[in-house]
PDB file of C-alpha atoms in Angstrom:
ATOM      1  CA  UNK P1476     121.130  43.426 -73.465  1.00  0.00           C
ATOM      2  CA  UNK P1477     122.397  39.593 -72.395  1.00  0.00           C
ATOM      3  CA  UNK P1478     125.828  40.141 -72.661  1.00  0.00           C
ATOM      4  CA  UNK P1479     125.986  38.272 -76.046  1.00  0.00           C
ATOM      5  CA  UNK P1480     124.066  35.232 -74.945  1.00  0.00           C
ATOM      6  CA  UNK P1481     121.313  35.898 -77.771  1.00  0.00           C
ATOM      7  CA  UNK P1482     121.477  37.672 -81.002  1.00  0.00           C
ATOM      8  CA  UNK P1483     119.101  39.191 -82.990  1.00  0.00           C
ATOM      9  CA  UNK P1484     119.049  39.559 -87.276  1.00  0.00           C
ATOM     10  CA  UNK P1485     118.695  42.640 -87.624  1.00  0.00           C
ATOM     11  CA  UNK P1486     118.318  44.138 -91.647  1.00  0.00           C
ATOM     12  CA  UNK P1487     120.869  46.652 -92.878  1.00  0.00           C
ATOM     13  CA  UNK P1488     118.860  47.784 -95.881  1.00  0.00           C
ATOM     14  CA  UNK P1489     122.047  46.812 -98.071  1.00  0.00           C
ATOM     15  CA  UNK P1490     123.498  44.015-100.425  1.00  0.00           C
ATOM     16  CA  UNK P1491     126.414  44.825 -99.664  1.00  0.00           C
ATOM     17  CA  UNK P1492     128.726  42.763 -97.776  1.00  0.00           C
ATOM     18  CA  UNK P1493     129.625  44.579 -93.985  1.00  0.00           C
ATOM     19  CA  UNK P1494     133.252  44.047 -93.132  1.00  0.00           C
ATOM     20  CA  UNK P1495     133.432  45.818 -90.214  1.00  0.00           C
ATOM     21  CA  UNK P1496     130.882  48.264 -87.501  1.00  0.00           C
ATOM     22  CA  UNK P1497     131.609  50.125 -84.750  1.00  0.00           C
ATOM     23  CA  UNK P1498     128.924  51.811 -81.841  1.00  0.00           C
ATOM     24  CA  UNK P1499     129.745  55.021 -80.330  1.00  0.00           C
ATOM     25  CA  UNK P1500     127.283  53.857 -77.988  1.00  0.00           C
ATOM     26  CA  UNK P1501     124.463  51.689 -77.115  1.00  0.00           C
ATOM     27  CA  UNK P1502     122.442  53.761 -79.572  1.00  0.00           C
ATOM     28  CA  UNK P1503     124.676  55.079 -82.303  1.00  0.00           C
ATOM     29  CA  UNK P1504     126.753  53.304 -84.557  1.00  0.00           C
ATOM     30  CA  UNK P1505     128.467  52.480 -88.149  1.00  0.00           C
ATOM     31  CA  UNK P1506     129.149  49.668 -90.261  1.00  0.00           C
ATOM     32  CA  UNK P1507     131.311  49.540 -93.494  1.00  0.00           C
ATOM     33  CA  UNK P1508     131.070  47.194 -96.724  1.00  0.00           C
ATOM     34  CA  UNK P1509     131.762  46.888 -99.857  1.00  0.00           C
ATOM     35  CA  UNK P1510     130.886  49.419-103.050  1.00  0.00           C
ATOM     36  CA  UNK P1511     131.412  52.574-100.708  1.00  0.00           C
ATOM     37  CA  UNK P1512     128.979  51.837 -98.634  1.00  0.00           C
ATOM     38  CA  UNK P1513     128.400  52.941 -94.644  1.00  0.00           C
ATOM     39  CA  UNK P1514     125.676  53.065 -92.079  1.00  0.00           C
ATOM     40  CA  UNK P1515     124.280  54.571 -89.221  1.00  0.00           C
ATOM     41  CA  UNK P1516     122.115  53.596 -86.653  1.00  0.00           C
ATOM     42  CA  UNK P1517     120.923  55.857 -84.022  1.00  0.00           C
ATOM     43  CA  UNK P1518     118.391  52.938 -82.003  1.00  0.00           C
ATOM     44  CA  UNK P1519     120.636  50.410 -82.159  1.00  0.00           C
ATOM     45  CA  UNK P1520     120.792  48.777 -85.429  1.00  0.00           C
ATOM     46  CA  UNK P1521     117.143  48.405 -85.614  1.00  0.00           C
ATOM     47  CA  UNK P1522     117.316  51.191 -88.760  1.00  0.00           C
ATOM     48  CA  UNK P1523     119.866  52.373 -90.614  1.00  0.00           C
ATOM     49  CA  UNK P1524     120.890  54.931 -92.683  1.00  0.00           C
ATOM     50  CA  UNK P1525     122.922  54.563 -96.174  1.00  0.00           C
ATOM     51  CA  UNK P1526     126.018  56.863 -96.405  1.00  0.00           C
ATOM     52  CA  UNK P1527     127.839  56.348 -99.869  1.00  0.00           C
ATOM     53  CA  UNK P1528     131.139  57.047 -99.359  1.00  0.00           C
ATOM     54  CA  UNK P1529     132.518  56.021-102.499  1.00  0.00           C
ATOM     55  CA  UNK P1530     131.054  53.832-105.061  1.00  0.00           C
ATOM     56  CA  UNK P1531     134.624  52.666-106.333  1.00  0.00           C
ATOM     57  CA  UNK P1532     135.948  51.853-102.637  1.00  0.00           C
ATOM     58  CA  UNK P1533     135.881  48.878-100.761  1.00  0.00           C
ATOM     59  CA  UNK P1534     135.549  49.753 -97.157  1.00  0.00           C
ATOM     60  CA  UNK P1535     137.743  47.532 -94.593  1.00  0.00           C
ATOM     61  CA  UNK P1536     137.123  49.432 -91.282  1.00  0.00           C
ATOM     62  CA  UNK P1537     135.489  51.922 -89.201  1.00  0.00           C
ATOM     63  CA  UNK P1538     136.600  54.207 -86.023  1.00  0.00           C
ATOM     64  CA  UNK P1539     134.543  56.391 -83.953  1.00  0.00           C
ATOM     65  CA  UNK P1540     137.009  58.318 -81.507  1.00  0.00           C
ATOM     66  CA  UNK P1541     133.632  60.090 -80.190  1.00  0.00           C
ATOM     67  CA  UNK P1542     130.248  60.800 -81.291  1.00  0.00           C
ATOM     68  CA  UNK P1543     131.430  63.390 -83.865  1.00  0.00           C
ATOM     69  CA  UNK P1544     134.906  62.555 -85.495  1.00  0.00           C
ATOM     70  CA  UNK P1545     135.683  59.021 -86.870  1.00  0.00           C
ATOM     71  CA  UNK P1546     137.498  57.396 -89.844  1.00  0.00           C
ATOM     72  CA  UNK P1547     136.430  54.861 -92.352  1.00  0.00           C
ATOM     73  CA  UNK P1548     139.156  52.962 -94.540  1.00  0.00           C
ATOM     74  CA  UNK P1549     138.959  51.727 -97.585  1.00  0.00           C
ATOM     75  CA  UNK P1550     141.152  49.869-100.202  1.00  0.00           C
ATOM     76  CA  UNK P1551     144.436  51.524-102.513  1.00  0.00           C
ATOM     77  CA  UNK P1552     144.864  53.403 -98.392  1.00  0.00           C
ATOM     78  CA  UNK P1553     141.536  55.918 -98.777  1.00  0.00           C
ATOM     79  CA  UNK P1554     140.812  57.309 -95.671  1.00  0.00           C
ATOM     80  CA  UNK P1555     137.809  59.442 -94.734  1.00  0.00           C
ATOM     81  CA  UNK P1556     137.402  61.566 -91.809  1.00  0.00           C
ATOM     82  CA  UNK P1557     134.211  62.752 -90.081  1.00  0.00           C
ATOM     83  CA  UNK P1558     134.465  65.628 -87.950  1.00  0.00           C
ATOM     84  CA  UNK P1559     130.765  66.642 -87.700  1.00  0.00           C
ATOM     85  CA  UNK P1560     129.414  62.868 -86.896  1.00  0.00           C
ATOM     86  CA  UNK P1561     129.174  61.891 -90.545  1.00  0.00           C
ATOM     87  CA  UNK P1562     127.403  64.781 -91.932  1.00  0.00           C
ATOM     88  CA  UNK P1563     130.522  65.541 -94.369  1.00  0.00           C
ATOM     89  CA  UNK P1564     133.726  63.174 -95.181  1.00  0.00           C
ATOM     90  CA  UNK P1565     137.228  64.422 -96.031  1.00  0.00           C
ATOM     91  CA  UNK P1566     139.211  61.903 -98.086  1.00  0.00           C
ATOM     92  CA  UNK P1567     142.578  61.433 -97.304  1.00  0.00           C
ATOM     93  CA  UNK P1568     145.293  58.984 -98.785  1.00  0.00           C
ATOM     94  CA  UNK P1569     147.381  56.322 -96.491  1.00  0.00           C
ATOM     95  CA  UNK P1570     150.224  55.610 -98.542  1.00  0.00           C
ATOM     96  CA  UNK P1571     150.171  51.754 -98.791  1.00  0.00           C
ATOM     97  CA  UNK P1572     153.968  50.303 -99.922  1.00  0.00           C
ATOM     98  CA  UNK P1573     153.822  48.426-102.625  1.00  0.00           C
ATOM     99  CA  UNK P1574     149.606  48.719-103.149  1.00  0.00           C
ATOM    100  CA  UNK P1575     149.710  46.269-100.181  1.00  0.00           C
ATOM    101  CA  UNK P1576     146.188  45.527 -98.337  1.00  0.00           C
ATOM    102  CA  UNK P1577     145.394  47.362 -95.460  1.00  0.00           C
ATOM    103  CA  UNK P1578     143.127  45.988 -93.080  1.00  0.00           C
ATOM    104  CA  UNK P1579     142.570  47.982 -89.978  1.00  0.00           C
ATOM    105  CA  UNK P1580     142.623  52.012 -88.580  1.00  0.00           C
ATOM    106  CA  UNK P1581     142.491  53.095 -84.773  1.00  0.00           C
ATOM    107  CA  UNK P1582     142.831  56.600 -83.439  1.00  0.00           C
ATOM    108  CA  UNK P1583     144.410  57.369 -79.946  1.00  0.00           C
ATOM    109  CA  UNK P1584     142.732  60.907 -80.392  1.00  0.00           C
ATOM    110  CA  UNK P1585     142.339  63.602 -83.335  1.00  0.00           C
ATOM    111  CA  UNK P1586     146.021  63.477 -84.011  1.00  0.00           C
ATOM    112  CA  UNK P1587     147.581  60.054 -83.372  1.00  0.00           C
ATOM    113  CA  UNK P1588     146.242  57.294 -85.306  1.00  0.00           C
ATOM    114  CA  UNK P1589     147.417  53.454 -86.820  1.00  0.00           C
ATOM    115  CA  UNK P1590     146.963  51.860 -90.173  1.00  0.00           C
ATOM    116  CA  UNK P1591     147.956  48.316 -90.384  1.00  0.00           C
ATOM    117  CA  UNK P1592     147.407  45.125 -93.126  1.00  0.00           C
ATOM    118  CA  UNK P1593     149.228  42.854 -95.425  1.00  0.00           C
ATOM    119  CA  UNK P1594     153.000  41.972 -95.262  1.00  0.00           C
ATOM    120  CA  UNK P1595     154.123  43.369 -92.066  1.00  0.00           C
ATOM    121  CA  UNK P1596     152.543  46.702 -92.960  1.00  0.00           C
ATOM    122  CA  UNK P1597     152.296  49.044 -89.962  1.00  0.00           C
ATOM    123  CA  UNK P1598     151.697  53.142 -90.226  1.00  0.00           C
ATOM    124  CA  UNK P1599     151.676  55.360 -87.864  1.00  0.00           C
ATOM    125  CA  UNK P1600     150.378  59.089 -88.768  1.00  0.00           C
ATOM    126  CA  UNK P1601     150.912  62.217 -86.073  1.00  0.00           C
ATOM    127  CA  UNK P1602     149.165  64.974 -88.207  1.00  0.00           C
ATOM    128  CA  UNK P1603     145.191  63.408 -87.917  1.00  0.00           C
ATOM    129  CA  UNK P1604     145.871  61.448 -91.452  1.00  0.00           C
ATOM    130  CA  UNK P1605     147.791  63.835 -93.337  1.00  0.00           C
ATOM    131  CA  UNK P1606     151.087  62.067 -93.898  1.00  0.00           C
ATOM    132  CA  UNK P1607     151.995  58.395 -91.985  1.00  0.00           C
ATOM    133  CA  UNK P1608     154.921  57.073 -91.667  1.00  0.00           C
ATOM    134  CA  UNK P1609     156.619  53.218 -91.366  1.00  0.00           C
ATOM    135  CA  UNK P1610     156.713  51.857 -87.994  1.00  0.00           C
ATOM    136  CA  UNK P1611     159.468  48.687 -86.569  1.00  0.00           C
ATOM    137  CA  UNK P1612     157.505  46.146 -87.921  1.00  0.00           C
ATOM    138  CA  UNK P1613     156.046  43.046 -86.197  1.00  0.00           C
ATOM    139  CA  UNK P1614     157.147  39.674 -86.851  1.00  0.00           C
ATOM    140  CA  UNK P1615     153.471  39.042 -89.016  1.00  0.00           C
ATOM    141  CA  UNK P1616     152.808  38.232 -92.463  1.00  0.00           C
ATOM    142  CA  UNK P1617     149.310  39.767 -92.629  1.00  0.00           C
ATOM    143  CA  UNK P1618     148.130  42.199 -89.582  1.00  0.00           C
ATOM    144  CA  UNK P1619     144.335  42.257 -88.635  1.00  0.00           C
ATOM    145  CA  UNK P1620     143.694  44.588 -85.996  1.00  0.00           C
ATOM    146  CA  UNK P1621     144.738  47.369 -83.710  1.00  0.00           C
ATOM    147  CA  UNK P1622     144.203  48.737 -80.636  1.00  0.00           C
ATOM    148  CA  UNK P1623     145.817  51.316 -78.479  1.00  0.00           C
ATOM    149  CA  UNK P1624     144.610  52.260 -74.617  1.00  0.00           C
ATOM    150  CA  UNK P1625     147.045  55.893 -75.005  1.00  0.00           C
ATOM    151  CA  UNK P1626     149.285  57.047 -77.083  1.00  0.00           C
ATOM    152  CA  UNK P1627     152.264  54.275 -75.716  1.00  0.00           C
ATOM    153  CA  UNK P1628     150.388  51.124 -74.916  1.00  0.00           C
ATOM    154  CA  UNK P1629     148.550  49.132 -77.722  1.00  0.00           C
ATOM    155  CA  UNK P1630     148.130  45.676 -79.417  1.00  0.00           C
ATOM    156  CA  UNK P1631     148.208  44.129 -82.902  1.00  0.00           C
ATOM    157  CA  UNK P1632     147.131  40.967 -83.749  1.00  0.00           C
ATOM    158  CA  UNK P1633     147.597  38.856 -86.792  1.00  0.00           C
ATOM    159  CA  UNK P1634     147.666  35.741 -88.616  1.00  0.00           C
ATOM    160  CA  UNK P1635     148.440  32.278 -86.820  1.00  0.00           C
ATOM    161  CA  UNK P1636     147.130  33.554 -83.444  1.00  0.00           C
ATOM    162  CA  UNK P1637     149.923  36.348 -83.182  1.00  0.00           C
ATOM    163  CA  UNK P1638     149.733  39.250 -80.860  1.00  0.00           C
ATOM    164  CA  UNK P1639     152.109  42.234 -80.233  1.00  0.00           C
ATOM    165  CA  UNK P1640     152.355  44.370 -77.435  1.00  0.00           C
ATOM    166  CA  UNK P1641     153.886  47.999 -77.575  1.00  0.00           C
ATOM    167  CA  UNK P1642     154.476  50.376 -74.239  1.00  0.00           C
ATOM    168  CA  UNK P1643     156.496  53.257 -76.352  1.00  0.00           C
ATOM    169  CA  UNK P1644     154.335  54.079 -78.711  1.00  0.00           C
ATOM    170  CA  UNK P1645     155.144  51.523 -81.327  1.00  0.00           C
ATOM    171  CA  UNK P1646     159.080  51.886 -80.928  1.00  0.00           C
ATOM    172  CA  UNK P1647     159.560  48.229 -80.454  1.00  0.00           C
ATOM    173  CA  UNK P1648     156.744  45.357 -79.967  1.00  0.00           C
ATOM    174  CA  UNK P1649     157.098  42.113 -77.430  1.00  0.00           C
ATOM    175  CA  UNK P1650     155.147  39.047 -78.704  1.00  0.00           C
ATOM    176  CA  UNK P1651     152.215  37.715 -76.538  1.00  0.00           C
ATOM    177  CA  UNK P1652     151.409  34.599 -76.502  1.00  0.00           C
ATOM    178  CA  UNK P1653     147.333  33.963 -78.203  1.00  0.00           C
ATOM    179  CA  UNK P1654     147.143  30.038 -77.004  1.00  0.00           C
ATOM    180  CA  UNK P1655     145.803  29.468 -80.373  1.00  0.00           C
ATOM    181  CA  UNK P1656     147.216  29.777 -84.487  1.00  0.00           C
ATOM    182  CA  UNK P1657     143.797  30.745 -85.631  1.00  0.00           C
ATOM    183  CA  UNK P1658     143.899  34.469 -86.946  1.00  0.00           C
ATOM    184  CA  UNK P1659     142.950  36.993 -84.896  1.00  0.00           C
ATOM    185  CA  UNK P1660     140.484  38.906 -86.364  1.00  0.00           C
ATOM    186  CA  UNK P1661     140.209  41.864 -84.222  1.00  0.00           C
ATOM    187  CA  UNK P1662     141.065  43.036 -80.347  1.00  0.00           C
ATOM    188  CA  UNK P1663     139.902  45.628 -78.000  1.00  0.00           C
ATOM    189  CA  UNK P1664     140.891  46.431 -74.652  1.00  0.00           C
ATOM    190  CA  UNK P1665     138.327  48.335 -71.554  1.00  0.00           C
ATOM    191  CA  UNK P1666     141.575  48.917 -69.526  1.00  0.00           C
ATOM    192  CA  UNK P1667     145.032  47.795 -69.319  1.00  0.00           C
ATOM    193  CA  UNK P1668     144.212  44.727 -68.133  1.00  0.00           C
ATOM    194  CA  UNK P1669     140.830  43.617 -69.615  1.00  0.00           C
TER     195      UNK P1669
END
């Protein structure tokens, strides 16, 4: 409630490691980890719930578009879609080339989403999840994170500080420069400018 200046531990319940959470809200929200796990919080982290997705999937990312439908992505390009606020999970399939590592998912809305990870690796799916296809890739060995503001302007970042700007939709990307070479672990925009 400090705007980051303290933190609070807070238990998850789990021993497995969290790689990535995401709040809906100030009250609800989701974390991913290894072994298939996922929680949910509905007070803000201070209980959580224990969702296993899939006891054979290591879990990379999670998306919230709203309170109800969100993604979680896991290893070998397993997807799973919420449309009833986790109650039930569809699995779906991102089809990783060459079994590379994919690191990050983000969802302009139900039908336009982003996959990205290792090797330049950048998807693009239409169709909610169903079938993705290879987008002009950036100039990145290993891509981290991605966020679009609508359906023509986002950002990746990467490795060694790199970030990518796209205002088509993903049909070509202009570098930006980062002012540092430390990887960029994940970005997020409030508007076009902040």
């Amino acid at each position: 409630d400090d705007g980051g200046n303290t933190w609070q531990v807070q238990a998850s319940g789990t021993r497995s490691y969290l790689n990535a959470v995401h709040f809906t809200n100030r009250q609800t929200g989701w974390a991913a980890g290894t072994n298939g796990v996922l929680l949910h919080t509905a007070d803000a982290g201070h209980n959580w719930t224990l969702h296993l997705l899939s006891s054979n999937v290591y879990l990379v990312d999670v998306y919230f578009l709203n309170h109800q439908i969100g993604w979680v992505l896991g290893n070998r390009g397993t997807l799973f879609k919420t449309s009833d606020s986790g109650q039930t999970w569809d699995t779906l399939m991102v089809p990783v080339p060459g079994n590379k590592f994919l690191s990050s998912v983000f969802f302009v809305n139900e039908q336009t989403g982003w996959a990205l990870g290792w090797d330049k690796t950048l998807l693009k799916t239409d169709n909610g999840g169903q079938t993705w296809s290879s987008v002009v890739p950036v100039n990145a060995g290993f891509l981290k994170s991605v966020f679009f503001i609508n359906e023509q302007l986002g950002w990746v970042t990467g490795d060694q500080g790199r970030i990518f700007r796209t205002n088509n939709g993903g049909q070509s990307w202009i570098t930006q420069a980062s002012g540092t070479s430390v990887s960029l672990q994940k970005i997020q925009f409030l508007n076009t400018q902040t």
